[in-house]
Every structure is written in structure tokens, then in C-alpha cells.
Short mmCIF file of C-alpha atoms and ligand atoms in Angstrom, two decimals:
data_model
loop_
_atom_site.label_atom_id
_atom_site.label_comp_id
_atom_site.label_asym_id
_atom_site.label_seq_id
_atom_site.Cartn_x
_atom_site.Cartn_y
_atom_site.Cartn_z
CA MET Z 1 -63.64 -70.68 57.58
CA ILE Z 2 -67.40 -70.50 58.08
CA PHE Z 3 -69.43 -67.69 56.49
CA ASP Z 4 -72.83 -66.88 58.03
CA SER Z 5 -74.57 -65.27 55.07
CA HIS Z 6 -77.64 -64.08 57.00
CA ALA Z 7 -77.90 -63.05 60.67
CA HIS Z 8 -79.76 -60.50 62.80
CA TYR Z 9 -77.41 -59.66 65.68
CA ASP Z 10 -79.22 -56.34 66.09
CA ASP Z 11 -82.17 -58.33 67.49
CA GLU Z 12 -83.07 -57.76 71.13
CA ALA Z 13 -82.55 -61.50 71.77
CA PHE Z 14 -78.81 -60.62 71.82
CA ASP Z 15 -79.03 -57.54 74.07
CA GLU Z 16 -77.68 -59.35 77.12
CA ASP Z 17 -74.55 -60.92 75.69
CA ARG Z 18 -74.03 -59.50 72.19
CA GLU Z 19 -70.49 -58.37 72.82
CA SER Z 20 -69.19 -61.57 74.40
CA LEU Z 21 -71.00 -63.75 71.87
CA LEU Z 22 -69.64 -61.84 68.86
CA GLY Z 23 -66.25 -61.76 70.56
CA SER Z 24 -66.20 -65.57 70.54
CA MET Z 25 -66.94 -66.00 66.82
CA GLN Z 26 -63.49 -65.94 65.33
CA GLU Z 27 -61.96 -68.42 67.79
CA ASN Z 28 -64.82 -70.77 66.82
CA GLY Z 29 -64.07 -70.64 63.11
CA ILE Z 30 -66.73 -68.12 62.09
CA GLY Z 31 -64.80 -65.94 59.67
CA TYR Z 32 -67.52 -63.70 58.28
CA ILE Z 33 -71.05 -62.65 59.13
CA VAL Z 34 -73.48 -60.58 57.07
CA ASN Z 35 -75.93 -58.83 59.38
CA VAL Z 36 -79.17 -58.20 57.56
CA GLY Z 37 -81.36 -55.17 58.15
CA ALA Z 38 -85.10 -55.73 58.06
CA SER Z 39 -86.64 -52.63 59.65
CA LEU Z 40 -85.62 -48.96 59.76
CA ARG Z 41 -84.07 -49.51 63.19
CA GLY Z 42 -82.50 -52.76 62.08
CA VAL Z 43 -80.81 -51.01 59.18
CA GLU Z 44 -79.34 -48.35 61.46
CA ASP Z 45 -78.07 -50.97 63.90
CA THR Z 46 -76.65 -53.06 61.07
CA VAL Z 47 -74.50 -50.16 59.88
CA LYS Z 48 -73.27 -49.68 63.47
CA LEU Z 49 -72.36 -53.38 63.81
CA THR Z 50 -70.30 -53.26 60.60
CA LYS Z 51 -68.30 -50.43 62.12
CA SER Z 52 -67.70 -52.23 65.42
CA TYR Z 53 -66.57 -55.64 64.16
CA PRO Z 54 -64.09 -56.21 61.33
CA PHE Z 55 -65.69 -59.56 60.35
CA ILE Z 56 -69.27 -58.22 60.19
CA TYR Z 57 -70.61 -56.90 56.88
CA GLY Z 58 -74.10 -55.59 56.34
CA ALA Z 59 -77.16 -55.57 54.10
CA VAL Z 60 -79.66 -52.72 54.08
CA GLY Z 61 -83.29 -53.15 53.10
CA ILE Z 62 -86.82 -53.22 54.44
CA HIS Z 63 -88.60 -56.54 55.01
CA PRO Z 64 -92.06 -56.98 53.42
CA ASP Z 65 -93.68 -56.97 56.90
CA GLU Z 66 -92.40 -53.40 57.35
CA ALA Z 67 -92.73 -52.21 53.75
CA GLY Z 68 -95.41 -49.67 54.71
CA ASP Z 69 -92.69 -47.70 56.55
CA LEU Z 70 -90.99 -46.88 53.27
CA ASN Z 71 -91.39 -43.60 51.38
CA GLU Z 72 -89.31 -41.70 48.82
CA GLU Z 73 -87.18 -40.01 51.44
CA ARG Z 74 -86.37 -43.27 53.22
CA LEU Z 75 -85.55 -44.96 49.94
CA LEU Z 76 -82.99 -42.21 49.30
CA TRP Z 77 -81.60 -42.82 52.78
CA LEU Z 78 -81.14 -46.52 51.93
CA GLU Z 79 -79.49 -45.54 48.66
CA LYS Z 80 -76.99 -43.40 50.53
CA LEU Z 81 -76.22 -46.25 52.95
CA CYS Z 82 -75.47 -48.56 50.01
CA GLU Z 83 -72.35 -46.46 49.45
CA GLU Z 84 -70.93 -47.39 52.87
CA GLU Z 85 -67.82 -49.49 52.50
CA LYS Z 86 -69.05 -52.60 54.33
CA ILE Z 87 -72.61 -52.64 52.99
CA VAL Z 88 -72.54 -55.56 50.58
CA ALA Z 89 -76.20 -56.21 49.64
CA VAL Z 90 -79.75 -54.87 49.56
CA GLY Z 91 -81.98 -56.92 51.85
CA GLU Z 92 -83.87 -58.41 53.16
CA ILE Z 93 -86.59 -57.54 50.70
CA GLY Z 94 -89.40 -59.56 49.16
CA LEU Z 95 -92.93 -60.76 49.78
CA ASP Z 96 -94.51 -62.39 52.82
CA TYR Z 97 -98.08 -63.56 52.31
CA TYR Z 98 -97.92 -65.79 55.38
CA TRP Z 99 -97.94 -62.99 57.94
CA ASP Z 100 -99.57 -60.61 55.45
CA LYS Z 101 -98.79 -57.55 57.56
CA GLU Z 102 -98.96 -55.18 54.58
CA SER Z 103 -101.22 -55.35 51.53
CA HIS Z 104 -99.88 -57.28 48.56
CA GLU Z 105 -99.83 -54.09 46.49
CA VAL Z 106 -97.66 -52.27 49.05
CA GLN Z 107 -95.34 -55.28 49.38
CA LYS Z 108 -94.93 -55.67 45.63
CA GLU Z 109 -94.34 -51.97 45.03
CA TRP Z 110 -91.53 -51.67 47.58
CA PHE Z 111 -90.03 -55.01 46.63
CA ALA Z 112 -89.75 -53.76 43.04
CA ARG Z 113 -88.40 -50.36 44.12
CA GLN Z 114 -85.72 -51.97 46.31
CA LEU Z 115 -84.76 -54.34 43.49
CA ALA Z 116 -84.29 -51.26 41.31
CA LEU Z 117 -82.17 -49.74 44.10
CA SER Z 118 -79.89 -52.78 44.14
CA LYS Z 119 -79.29 -52.38 40.42
CA LYS Z 120 -78.48 -48.70 40.82
CA ALA Z 121 -76.10 -49.50 43.69
CA GLY Z 122 -74.53 -52.47 41.91
CA LEU Z 123 -75.22 -54.76 44.89
CA PRO Z 124 -76.75 -58.26 45.07
CA VAL Z 125 -80.08 -58.79 46.81
CA ILE Z 126 -81.22 -60.93 49.73
CA ILE Z 127 -84.74 -62.11 49.05
CA HIS Z 128 -87.34 -63.16 51.59
CA SER Z 129 -90.26 -65.05 50.08
CA ARG Z 130 -92.94 -66.79 52.10
CA ASP Z 131 -96.15 -68.21 50.65
CA ALA Z 132 -95.64 -65.90 47.68
CA ALA Z 133 -93.60 -67.97 45.24
CA LYS Z 134 -95.31 -66.95 42.02
CA ASP Z 135 -95.51 -63.21 42.72
CA THR Z 136 -91.89 -63.21 43.92
CA ILE Z 137 -90.60 -64.59 40.66
CA ASP Z 138 -92.94 -62.37 38.60
CA VAL Z 139 -91.66 -59.19 40.30
CA MET Z 140 -88.06 -60.41 39.96
CA LYS Z 141 -88.49 -61.06 36.25
CA ALA Z 142 -90.22 -57.71 35.65
CA GLU Z 143 -87.31 -55.96 37.39
CA HIS Z 144 -84.64 -58.06 35.64
CA ALA Z 145 -83.37 -59.16 39.05
CA GLY Z 146 -81.10 -61.72 37.38
CA SER Z 147 -78.66 -58.95 36.52
CA THR Z 148 -77.64 -58.13 40.11
CA GLY Z 149 -77.76 -61.70 41.39
CA GLY Z 150 -78.39 -62.57 44.99
CA VAL Z 151 -79.73 -65.20 47.33
CA ILE Z 152 -83.13 -66.64 48.16
CA HIS Z 153 -82.72 -66.68 51.89
CA CYS Z 154 -84.06 -69.52 54.04
CA PHE Z 155 -85.32 -71.19 50.94
CA SER Z 156 -88.48 -73.11 51.81
CA ASN Z 157 -89.98 -74.16 48.54
CA SER Z 158 -89.94 -77.08 46.13
CA ARG Z 159 -87.06 -78.41 44.07
CA GLU Z 160 -88.78 -77.03 40.95
CA MET Z 161 -88.77 -73.50 42.41
CA ALA Z 162 -85.13 -73.92 43.40
CA ARG Z 163 -84.36 -74.83 39.79
CA ASP Z 164 -85.94 -71.58 38.52
CA TYR Z 165 -83.79 -69.50 40.88
CA VAL Z 166 -80.63 -71.49 40.17
CA ASN Z 167 -81.21 -70.94 36.45
CA MET Z 168 -81.45 -67.18 37.12
CA GLY Z 169 -77.98 -67.43 38.65
CA TYR Z 170 -79.24 -67.04 42.21
CA TYR Z 171 -77.83 -68.71 45.30
CA ILE Z 172 -80.05 -70.78 47.58
CA GLY Z 173 -79.72 -69.95 51.28
CA ILE Z 174 -79.90 -73.06 53.46
CA GLY Z 175 -80.50 -72.72 57.18
CA GLY Z 176 -81.51 -74.73 60.23
CA VAL Z 177 -84.63 -76.25 58.65
CA VAL Z 178 -82.51 -78.71 56.62
CA THR Z 179 -81.54 -80.44 59.89
CA PHE Z 180 -85.14 -81.07 60.99
CA LYS Z 181 -86.18 -84.71 60.78
CA ASN Z 182 -89.43 -84.01 58.92
CA ALA Z 183 -87.92 -81.55 56.42
CA ARG Z 184 -88.05 -83.95 53.48
CA VAL Z 185 -88.44 -81.31 50.76
CA MET Z 186 -85.61 -79.17 52.13
CA LYS Z 187 -83.29 -82.22 52.15
CA GLU Z 188 -84.25 -82.87 48.51
CA VAL Z 189 -83.44 -79.26 47.66
CA ALA Z 190 -80.04 -79.51 49.39
CA GLU Z 191 -79.29 -82.63 47.37
CA TYR Z 192 -80.40 -81.03 44.10
CA VAL Z 193 -78.80 -77.56 44.23
CA PRO Z 194 -75.14 -77.60 43.10
CA LEU Z 195 -72.71 -76.81 45.92
CA GLU Z 196 -71.50 -73.84 43.84
CA GLN Z 197 -74.89 -72.19 44.38
CA ILE Z 198 -75.46 -72.82 48.08
CA LEU Z 199 -74.97 -70.33 50.90
CA ILE Z 200 -75.37 -71.31 54.53
CA GLU Z 201 -77.14 -69.06 57.00
CA THR Z 202 -78.55 -68.91 60.49
CA ASP Z 203 -81.26 -66.22 60.27
CA CYS Z 204 -80.45 -66.00 63.97
CA PRO Z 205 -81.96 -65.55 66.52
CA TYR Z 206 -84.54 -67.68 64.66
CA LEU Z 207 -84.52 -71.20 63.23
CA ALA Z 208 -81.87 -72.95 65.31
CA PRO Z 209 -80.83 -76.28 63.78
CA ALA Z 210 -81.33 -79.66 65.45
CA PRO Z 211 -80.32 -80.61 68.15
CA ASN Z 212 -80.89 -77.04 69.34
CA ARG Z 213 -84.25 -76.56 67.66
CA GLY Z 214 -86.35 -73.97 69.50
CA LYS Z 215 -83.38 -72.37 71.25
CA ARG Z 216 -81.86 -69.01 70.40
CA ASN Z 217 -79.83 -69.50 67.26
CA SER Z 218 -76.34 -68.11 66.56
CA SER Z 219 -73.56 -68.58 64.03
CA LEU Z 220 -71.93 -71.03 66.46
CA PHE Z 221 -74.59 -73.60 65.42
CA LEU Z 222 -73.63 -73.50 61.72
CA PRO Z 223 -71.54 -76.70 61.95
CA TYR Z 224 -74.80 -78.69 62.34
CA ILE Z 225 -76.04 -77.31 59.02
CA ILE Z 226 -72.70 -77.96 57.32
CA GLU Z 227 -72.72 -81.52 58.65
CA GLU Z 228 -76.23 -82.22 57.33
CA ILE Z 229 -75.50 -80.81 53.84
CA ALA Z 230 -72.31 -82.90 53.73
CA ARG Z 231 -74.24 -86.01 54.74
CA ILE Z 232 -76.98 -85.43 52.13
CA LYS Z 233 -74.50 -84.74 49.33
CA GLY Z 234 -72.08 -87.46 50.40
CA ILE Z 235 -69.11 -85.09 50.56
CA SER Z 236 -66.82 -83.87 53.34
CA LYS Z 237 -67.75 -81.20 55.88
CA GLU Z 238 -64.55 -79.36 55.01
CA LEU Z 239 -65.62 -79.06 51.38
CA VAL Z 240 -69.06 -77.71 52.31
CA GLU Z 241 -67.52 -75.18 54.69
CA GLU Z 242 -64.87 -74.05 52.23
CA LYS Z 243 -67.10 -73.83 49.17
CA THR Z 244 -70.02 -72.04 50.86
CA CYS Z 245 -67.55 -69.48 52.24
CA GLU Z 246 -66.06 -68.99 48.78
CA ASN Z 247 -69.58 -68.61 47.31
CA ALA Z 248 -70.56 -65.94 49.83
CA LEU Z 249 -67.32 -63.99 49.34
CA LYS Z 250 -68.01 -64.03 45.62
CA MET Z 251 -71.67 -63.05 45.82
CA TYR Z 252 -71.08 -60.24 48.33
CA GLN Z 253 -67.96 -59.14 46.45
CA ILE Z 254 -65.81 -59.26 49.59
CA LYS Z 255 -62.07 -59.51 49.14
CA SER Z 256 -60.72 -62.16 51.53
ZN1 ZN Y 327 -83.72 -62.72 58.08
#
């Protein structure tokens, strides 16, 4: 069974056909999906999705682009949601210095506070890090983020950075980028990271894999990512599918 460890089915890109698309997942071998909240609205919709579909689990957290929306009261609201039965992670949280929508101070403060929340809740974290590699790892170390574990989603850095995260016990989230012809570094990372520490993800509606690059992404395109990881590692597609599903079940503490 295929496990999509990171999706955004609350996105408006799915407004027209969300129900029929999600209804077709299980017959296409998609066994589990974790829908990831990124904004206040996204978190609310994520909780709703987990209640509507038995195979959808959720993560609650505020993305660095939206970190300025957080305050003490809203942090308490997130903490309460962490107690919901199908909420399995805090995320996505982190730092984004590419879009730089909030000041670095604001981003770092709420990243640290949400890492602390994950520890309190006993949940793993889903980390978003873009153009902020050093600060990301510094905040993680200061908050002892190794103790909750988690995933670096849509990993887009060097093999050396991947090694640091793998040594902290983190999973590396691999998405559509690995299938792009010019993604040399990402292919190196996929070769280097042990299969035991890889999760596969869509980040849909974004980042559709080749040959659907540029189109709306969905979990139905995950076989292209599985195929490419299998090719790079010289192992079977079945093994990649099976092991990455097992890894995600373990990290999110879901009983199969
Ligand atoms: Zn995402």
C-alpha cells in the first residue's frame, strides 16, 4: 500500500472534484494520506477531512509564511487539536527565507514554540525549510527536536545536510522533484539516505512529478516517485512502496 506522507487536500485546487478524487484513492492503492495544515483555515479543514475519510490522518501547525497569525490563544487551540484521535503530527512548521513573508525573528520564535508544542503533545514534527538550512538546524538543536522525531518535508538540500538530519533520527521526505531530469542533487540524496529513513510525499497540489510536471499533483502520481527511487537505489518498486509505508506508519504512530 502507498502512504502519502504530506498532502494539502484542503487546497482550493481540489474544490471542484475533492470528493470524487479522494473516493478513488483506495482502489488505486493509496492506503493512507496525511493532510497537513499550514494556515489557520488549513488546520480547521484538515481536522474536518480526518473526520470524513477513514484513510486520512492530519497534522496541525502553522507554516512559516503565516507565522505572524499565531498568538498565545491560537497556540493553545493547536494544543487542544493535538489531542484529536487522528491528529498524528505537528506541522508544517519551520523557516522559509525564500518567500520571506514574515521576519526571521517571528519565524524562528513560532518555529521554536511549535517544536515545544510537539514535545508536550508527544507527536512528531513535519518541518518545512527553504533557504534557511543553518537556522533550521540551530532552532531544532536548541529545542532538542531529536526527541520527538519527524520528517524534513520536500527535502531540497545537499547530501551533507541530509546526513545531519538522518543522524538526528529524522526521516527525509522525497517528493516530485526527484523525478525531474535536472535534479542531480536530489537524486544523490535519494541514493544516499537509507530506505529505512525515507518517506514519500506529494505536497499536492504542488510539485507534480515527471511526466506530469506543472500539472495539479495528487497522491495518484506517487507511483512515479516510487519508480524513480527504486531505479536510483537499484531495488524493486514493491520494496520502496512497502518500506516507505511502514516508515510512515511508524513515524506517525498509526496502527495498521
Ligand atoms: Zn506542504
